[in-house]
């Protein structure tokens, strides 16, 4: 006979059977496993037992039929509990009451059902009133059981129960249910039973129906949606925990509370929490009564407090992490009802991890693994201060909570459509775009907004995906948020916010506040963060470089721990207002000579930029990409030129013949350069091949700048990178230009600088012909934006407006491949290129630059593929450092 | 001592040394090897010897210094020749005269130097005049030697010699140099010697300088350019053939001629050629005197003729191919001066190959290999008839000859710029675009023209590449063609053609004619072609399918030998005039319901098309691709809609409120669907995923049509192909739609048809994830146009206008990858996909559709990669059949 039921005393038996603790959690659920584990540790836990997840699955598979023998095992486990407690289930003379709670392997808070106080009926309630000397308690518990049973087990609507309660509150003139007098409670019990004809008086029947209700709740819509959103498999099943009830509401020598072994917001190492005398657990959380800080227990109930502190330490030592505990003191006797690893802010996570190492409780590797790269990302996003959030909550300004899909804090005026958002943003306002859900039509508004709020949608909704893609804080799926698009307002219950009013959102927690909360930008120099990232640096194999185009960026990158510049986009330098006209003239030139005139003006500007980079990154590699994007991005628009032409023609005050001719010439050239698919067009090295004077100018500027830096006492390490290559002959030609320019300049200056010439691998062909390319290229850098674009045949320019987001929403693509590197497609090409390149040129330096370089999952892939470095935006350097360490530690 | 010189009697020795005949040709050059080979066969060849290509290379490598011992070997070989001829080199009493000719491994006609009559000086000439009894002959030979020596060996300019000849022609009142009287020739000799002071009287010195001149000519500009254009390696070197002079101009019992063993234009099996009495070889080719058809020799000189016929047969048997021979009869003695495989038209090549098999001279495999796929292509292009070309030449209408870079005949009015070409073409005229050279700006004119002519550029010039790409006949690099763009005319010497006059070009031969020549389209049912292609079918492993969108195409494809339809582009059906408005409405619909209304109208139309295809290809696969191209290709243009809006607004006669609203709605939708890079956009299966009603309609139409065809007694084999997939989940979804539709229809109809669902592999990701794709896809078809586009990141739309042609011209890419499959890049992906697909689904059908399927080199790669079929346009099916056979035979 299969074992479907384990008492809390049988955890070692379960462990012996299934092999490891993770499997025990799989079998007994997280809550059940921990209750049993605490029991084994000698922590006072109310006796109970767990019905396994296997039983739940068997129940589901058999078409909602309990597996054979399960009830017998439940009965036997109940006998064991009765023996331990000295009480008897269903026996009015000495009644045992139990709770029946779900508990899956992974926490799914609020998603499944709970029934408390099982075992009560008329006789037991009457007896309990007498035994406890507290009839109010007994009938309050009884009326709660009937209501919970009615709604949870029997699927009755909740309203009739609430109406009855309201009627009695009104009749007795009290504000809360807890204040209802005992007689009223007795009447309520009768009224409840009248509308709950199927409520069984028999305690065993109560338990059986409750267990089945929990089983069924696993497959309910609420839980299924949650699992879909959280990527929890559907075949895990839930365990059911049946546990002796203990009561914190049996008088003034009773209390109930929650405690964290360290501070969940700051990470400080002292117990933190709240309790209430004579109360039940939900009262503490509900916030109706003012709770007492846990430290006060030292005075109020010193023995229990000492015991709680000792248990807190014991559990932290045992689980080697900060614990989140629920406890109850019933008649001065402390009981632990739950423990689990505590939730914490990113800041707290970092500090706790570091301090646990300092206390010798965990290793540095473990500390590094305890903090996720996402948490480092949250850490570095603007946030609301703890105080301001507390104040806002205290002032009742927490409007709602939704799904925390894109981290960071944002403040803005509510706008209910994208066009309004854009208009306000253009007028200099900070805007919060609020929509029932977003669609591709809304993307321009999302880009213009500070943050995004929706009432519908989940973690993979359009809003969530686009927000994460563009780093916009977002809270989505706030079911209680009513949006009245016609009336231009939104509301939660009776709180109404009109369009144009301010709200503040915390994308990391999912909170939406009314009004403007002040934001703070956390400090990269936080001592615990520095320590943790320092440890991460010890473990990682990947170097982390930064993408930076200006000396200021380079300095910031260095502060964030970058080990060089992995990508300097020289064309960004061209976009500056004083340079763009020169660049335009250069491109619109019809001959190499005319082009050279403009290039000669640009060269000293570029040289000065490069010198700054080399000096900021002295001793570290600075990888400079030759000009790359489609030429037409630099060009005046057709419309613009046509307007100019019209103006010239309309102005009859002076003759404009020559000017008109020149504008017409420009129009002709812009038309010549027009492409149907510019991303697949005349860009990158193609430019350098047909206009060799451009790479020549850039090579001269780079080498001259390196000489300047060397003269100034710095150690420049220029690496010149050729973009978008498809054939080794391109590299041959451009490399020859670079080498010639370099030799000329170094000879002129009498200075030698070491430099390398390499290429981006950003077309599939470059990856597939990496061997031949590596004959010329001294290093490779994967341009995974373009590589993803061509590998998927998805335009980066159009992706978010077009079908890509629909694809991710519909689950056709697991993630947005522009955000997280695609393992099989793009990753396949990377593997081919690394192998081909290193075979031709052993030990060649290979890295990745572009958006993926700062994405943790992509960093892990880069480690796996054996790259030498990742390069990402300066702000993501710490994220990448930690992600690289995670990859290395997981690997080892 | 290395052997630098081989007499014609030493060919077996050479063969023993280097191993095979190909190496002998490498060592002795094609001409030298054949002269020696003929000598070995007992064919009467004037004695001589060959200085090896190795000697030439040694000479070049040593900085133009003859290798040690070479002259000694030359002397020894001369001794041997003297012995065989009984004459002595430089001996006036019995003079041996020799020619000195270049001869590389591969024929490079006219590219290197020749010196004839070496051995003459004053004494020898005087003696020869006496011995031969023909002083005119002796001094004519002498003056020729001095001129040739002066210009070829001593690099003197030719004009002074020509001026002297002109002076004497005037003085003596004759028209041609051949008519100059002997006395004049003697004077000319003196005058020539006066301007050629370095002409050596010593015969050995003459020979040595001539040999070195030939060596040097290998590295000359003319020869180097030719090799570059013809892909002949530069390190082969040329051999030098020194051969006893024989004379066809020693009186009326002498003649000289050329003959082909079969008819070079038609392939008929009888000797064909021309000769002249008392003449030298160049006179026959020059066409100054009317030549005599070779058959006349049977009467004129029967013994020599019989001997010639016998030798012709002997050589054909020996070389197992049609021979092109040069012969001279000196005093009734026949000498063969050269033999080589004869040039022939495509028609002749096919007939000769087939008849050689029928005569038992070669195998079927050899016959198949003797005809190139390009020849089959030429065969099927419109051509000028042999008669019309003959007549045009006879009438003096052959204007010029240039490089035959793109086959086929074309007739059109000369236009000197692209815009004129386009304007005339739009007015319904046939146009020939004539330019000094073409540039990307000219492409629109090239597309509008029937054919292209340029005076500059080579085989890889822009004009040549673009012409071949678009199948436009073209003749380029006509150096003697002067184009006067200002004067709008062109001329060759004094023949002037004004813009607007007709010319006719034959791209297969490189001829340009004045006037309109009639074209004929050759017959696919030509009996020799049918036989040859039938043999090709026996050998090939690849099946050949055709791309066809309509039943008429399908029927033509079948006639050309297609074994099914490899690609039916359903969107082409949508482009028809009566359907486009419906399709536009369908796309502009905002809801699935509105879209369905239009789809319901389209379905019966598609069904009828499909039925026609299935019936035309009964028993053969018909692969139907679901709608693929960018949606905006179907949409009305923004400008068009804006004009429509303006018109409605301007028209105040009646109110247009609703119409204006609808046009505005359309404009909005067109704007929504606008993409920056439509090739990487919302196309292919992406459409089907987001608008599942479209694949549903198409699947229903296909299956219903198959049922119709089956009811009509045909055997339909539909294969439904999903385009542009990147992830197996796309296939899962669309396949489910197809299967559902199929099952519904088959159930309704009570008919079962076998069908398959597969996918295009046209994105790198599809290739890289072929394994997972093959879980759903029952077959693969490589869409190599798109795959090339994404692998190279080169827009197919912009390629010819943009840098791609420059790249091929500059040799950065060896070929246009849209024309010939790229082995390393695209080919690498194909290999990966074939392996991945077949591993998942052993034996799955994999083919290629698109332009590469008809390109011979690409077909060879497809064979190599193990594909099952290629699919190409109906007209290229015979080309692909032969190319596939070539690949299979080469493989075996």
PDB file of C-alpha atoms in Angstrom, chain A residues 441 672 674-682 685-686 689-690 724 726-727 729-730 733 763-766 768-769 772 789-795 797-798 801-803 806-807 810-814 822 824-826 828-829 832, chain B residues 441 672 674-682 685-686 689-690 724 726-727 729-730 733 763-766 768-769 772 789-795 797-798 801-803 806-807 810-814 822 824-826 828-829 832:
ATOM      1  CA  UNK A 441      -0.753  50.734 -30.996  1.00  0.00           C
ATOM      2  CA  UNK A 672      19.739  57.093 -54.451  1.00  0.00           C
ATOM      3  CA  UNK A 674      16.965  55.012 -50.132  1.00  0.00           C
ATOM      4  CA  UNK A 675      16.601  51.323 -49.324  1.00  0.00           C
ATOM      5  CA  UNK A 676      13.575  49.086 -48.905  1.00  0.00           C
ATOM      6  CA  UNK A 677      15.208  47.240 -46.037  1.00  0.00           C
ATOM      7  CA  UNK A 678      17.912  49.481 -44.623  1.00  0.00           C
ATOM      8  CA  UNK A 679      18.847  47.019 -41.880  1.00  0.00           C
ATOM      9  CA  UNK A 680      19.985  44.689 -44.650  1.00  0.00           C
ATOM     10  CA  UNK A 681      21.552  47.463 -46.615  1.00  0.00           C
ATOM     11  CA  UNK A 682      24.510  49.704 -47.160  1.00  0.00           C
ATOM     12  CA  UNK A 685      31.982  47.530 -43.391  1.00  0.00           C
ATOM     13  CA  UNK A 686      30.163  47.868 -46.699  1.00  0.00           C
ATOM     14  CA  UNK A 689      34.743  49.047 -48.708  1.00  0.00           C
ATOM     15  CA  UNK A 690      33.079  51.478 -51.097  1.00  0.00           C
ATOM     16  CA  UNK A 724      28.742  43.602 -40.264  1.00  0.00           C
ATOM     17  CA  UNK A 726      30.244  38.665 -44.253  1.00  0.00           C
ATOM     18  CA  UNK A 727      33.496  37.727 -45.997  1.00  0.00           C
ATOM     19  CA  UNK A 729      38.007  39.787 -48.032  1.00  0.00           C
ATOM     20  CA  UNK A 730      36.213  42.706 -46.446  1.00  0.00           C
ATOM     21  CA  UNK A 733      40.806  45.367 -47.255  1.00  0.00           C
ATOM     22  CA  UNK A 763      25.531  38.139 -39.557  1.00  0.00           C
ATOM     23  CA  UNK A 764      24.892  34.407 -39.759  1.00  0.00           C
ATOM     24  CA  UNK A 765      27.471  34.197 -42.525  1.00  0.00           C
ATOM     25  CA  UNK A 766      30.152  35.704 -40.338  1.00  0.00           C
ATOM     26  CA  UNK A 768      29.378  30.246 -40.291  1.00  0.00           C
ATOM     27  CA  UNK A 769      32.659  31.390 -41.854  1.00  0.00           C
ATOM     28  CA  UNK A 772      38.278  32.198 -42.611  1.00  0.00           C
ATOM     29  CA  UNK A 789      17.539  40.108 -36.252  1.00  0.00           C
ATOM     30  CA  UNK A 790      18.922  38.093 -39.139  1.00  0.00           C
ATOM     31  CA  UNK A 791      18.705  34.688 -37.471  1.00  0.00           C
ATOM     32  CA  UNK A 792      15.006  35.203 -36.736  1.00  0.00           C
ATOM     33  CA  UNK A 793      14.288  37.420 -39.751  1.00  0.00           C
ATOM     34  CA  UNK A 794      12.688  39.865 -37.362  1.00  0.00           C
ATOM     35  CA  UNK A 795      13.290  43.573 -37.816  1.00  0.00           C
ATOM     36  CA  UNK A 797      13.125  48.426 -35.684  1.00  0.00           C
ATOM     37  CA  UNK A 798       9.642  47.003 -35.981  1.00  0.00           C
ATOM     38  CA  UNK A 801       5.196  47.350 -32.936  1.00  0.00           C
ATOM     39  CA  UNK A 802       4.727  44.196 -34.853  1.00  0.00           C
ATOM     40  CA  UNK A 803       4.052  40.551 -34.158  1.00  0.00           C
ATOM     41  CA  UNK A 806       2.140  38.794 -29.727  1.00  0.00           C
ATOM     42  CA  UNK A 807       4.411  35.823 -30.234  1.00  0.00           C
ATOM     43  CA  UNK A 810       0.972  33.618 -27.094  1.00  0.00           C
ATOM     44  CA  UNK A 811       3.863  31.471 -25.893  1.00  0.00           C
ATOM     45  CA  UNK A 812       5.185  30.798 -29.394  1.00  0.00           C
ATOM     46  CA  UNK A 813       8.506  32.244 -28.365  1.00  0.00           C
ATOM     47  CA  UNK A 814       9.446  31.633 -24.733  1.00  0.00           C
ATOM     48  CA  UNK A 822      18.151  32.508 -28.033  1.00  0.00           C
ATOM     49  CA  UNK A 824      19.243  27.164 -30.121  1.00  0.00           C
ATOM     50  CA  UNK A 825      19.291  29.635 -33.009  1.00  0.00           C
ATOM     51  CA  UNK A 826      21.567  32.543 -32.220  1.00  0.00           C
ATOM     52  CA  UNK A 828      23.941  27.739 -32.242  1.00  0.00           C
ATOM     53  CA  UNK A 829      25.662  30.284 -34.443  1.00  0.00           C
ATOM     54  CA  UNK A 832      29.865  27.527 -34.444  1.00  0.00           C
TER      55      UNK A 832
ATOM     56  CA  UNK B 441      21.823  54.198 -61.379  1.00  0.00           C
ATOM     57  CA  UNK B 672      -0.211  50.584 -38.750  1.00  0.00           C
ATOM     58  CA  UNK B 674       4.026  50.060 -42.281  1.00  0.00           C
ATOM     59  CA  UNK B 675       7.391  48.503 -41.452  1.00  0.00           C
ATOM     60  CA  UNK B 676      10.936  49.850 -41.606  1.00  0.00           C
ATOM     61  CA  UNK B 677      12.238  46.516 -42.868  1.00  0.00           C
ATOM     62  CA  UNK B 678       9.321  44.657 -44.389  1.00  0.00           C
ATOM     63  CA  UNK B 679      11.482  41.700 -45.445  1.00  0.00           C
ATOM     64  CA  UNK B 680      12.030  41.065 -41.748  1.00  0.00           C
ATOM     65  CA  UNK B 681       8.466  41.793 -40.878  1.00  0.00           C
ATOM     66  CA  UNK B 682       4.932  40.573 -40.642  1.00  0.00           C
ATOM     67  CA  UNK B 685       3.567  32.050 -41.080  1.00  0.00           C
ATOM     68  CA  UNK B 686       3.463  35.107 -38.826  1.00  0.00           C
ATOM     69  CA  UNK B 689      -0.459  32.773 -36.452  1.00  0.00           C
ATOM     70  CA  UNK B 690      -2.105  36.126 -35.862  1.00  0.00           C
ATOM     71  CA  UNK B 724       9.250  31.686 -42.860  1.00  0.00           C
ATOM     72  CA  UNK B 726      11.390  30.222 -36.868  1.00  0.00           C
ATOM     73  CA  UNK B 727       9.968  27.994 -34.146  1.00  0.00           C
ATOM     74  CA  UNK B 729       5.356  26.103 -32.168  1.00  0.00           C
ATOM     75  CA  UNK B 730       4.379  28.037 -35.265  1.00  0.00           C
ATOM     76  CA  UNK B 733      -0.432  25.786 -34.573  1.00  0.00           C
ATOM     77  CA  UNK B 763      15.556  31.719 -41.881  1.00  0.00           C
ATOM     78  CA  UNK B 764      18.837  30.806 -40.223  1.00  0.00           C
ATOM     79  CA  UNK B 765      16.919  29.874 -37.111  1.00  0.00           C
ATOM     80  CA  UNK B 766      14.800  27.367 -38.993  1.00  0.00           C
ATOM     81  CA  UNK B 768      19.621  25.764 -36.845  1.00  0.00           C
ATOM     82  CA  UNK B 769      16.534  24.274 -35.174  1.00  0.00           C
ATOM     83  CA  UNK B 772      12.663  20.427 -33.455  1.00  0.00           C
ATOM     84  CA  UNK B 789      19.155  37.484 -47.598  1.00  0.00           C
ATOM     85  CA  UNK B 790      19.281  36.824 -43.877  1.00  0.00           C
ATOM     86  CA  UNK B 791      22.553  34.896 -43.878  1.00  0.00           C
ATOM     87  CA  UNK B 792      24.322  37.744 -45.654  1.00  0.00           C
ATOM     88  CA  UNK B 793      22.181  40.540 -44.208  1.00  0.00           C
ATOM     89  CA  UNK B 794      21.686  41.775 -47.737  1.00  0.00           C
ATOM     90  CA  UNK B 795      18.273  42.973 -48.832  1.00  0.00           C
ATOM     91  CA  UNK B 797      14.999  44.142 -52.854  1.00  0.00           C
ATOM     92  CA  UNK B 798      17.950  46.484 -52.839  1.00  0.00           C
ATOM     93  CA  UNK B 801      20.853  48.856 -56.744  1.00  0.00           C
ATOM     94  CA  UNK B 802      23.162  48.791 -53.805  1.00  0.00           C
ATOM     95  CA  UNK B 803      26.630  47.564 -52.994  1.00  0.00           C
ATOM     96  CA  UNK B 806      30.176  46.461 -56.525  1.00  0.00           C
ATOM     97  CA  UNK B 807      31.203  43.661 -54.219  1.00  0.00           C
ATOM     98  CA  UNK B 810      35.628  44.133 -56.811  1.00  0.00           C
ATOM     99  CA  UNK B 811      36.074  40.422 -56.176  1.00  0.00           C
ATOM    100  CA  UNK B 812      35.025  40.621 -52.539  1.00  0.00           C
ATOM    101  CA  UNK B 813      32.317  38.100 -53.231  1.00  0.00           C
ATOM    102  CA  UNK B 814      33.191  35.496 -55.861  1.00  0.00           C
ATOM    103  CA  UNK B 822      26.945  30.306 -51.228  1.00  0.00           C
ATOM    104  CA  UNK B 824      30.119  28.175 -46.795  1.00  0.00           C
ATOM    105  CA  UNK B 825      27.404  30.405 -45.374  1.00  0.00           C
ATOM    106  CA  UNK B 826      24.029  29.409 -46.763  1.00  0.00           C
ATOM    107  CA  UNK B 828      26.586  25.565 -44.046  1.00  0.00           C
ATOM    108  CA  UNK B 829      23.057  26.192 -42.832  1.00  0.00           C
ATOM    109  CA  UNK B 832      23.005  21.696 -40.567  1.00  0.00           C
TER     110      UNK B 832
END
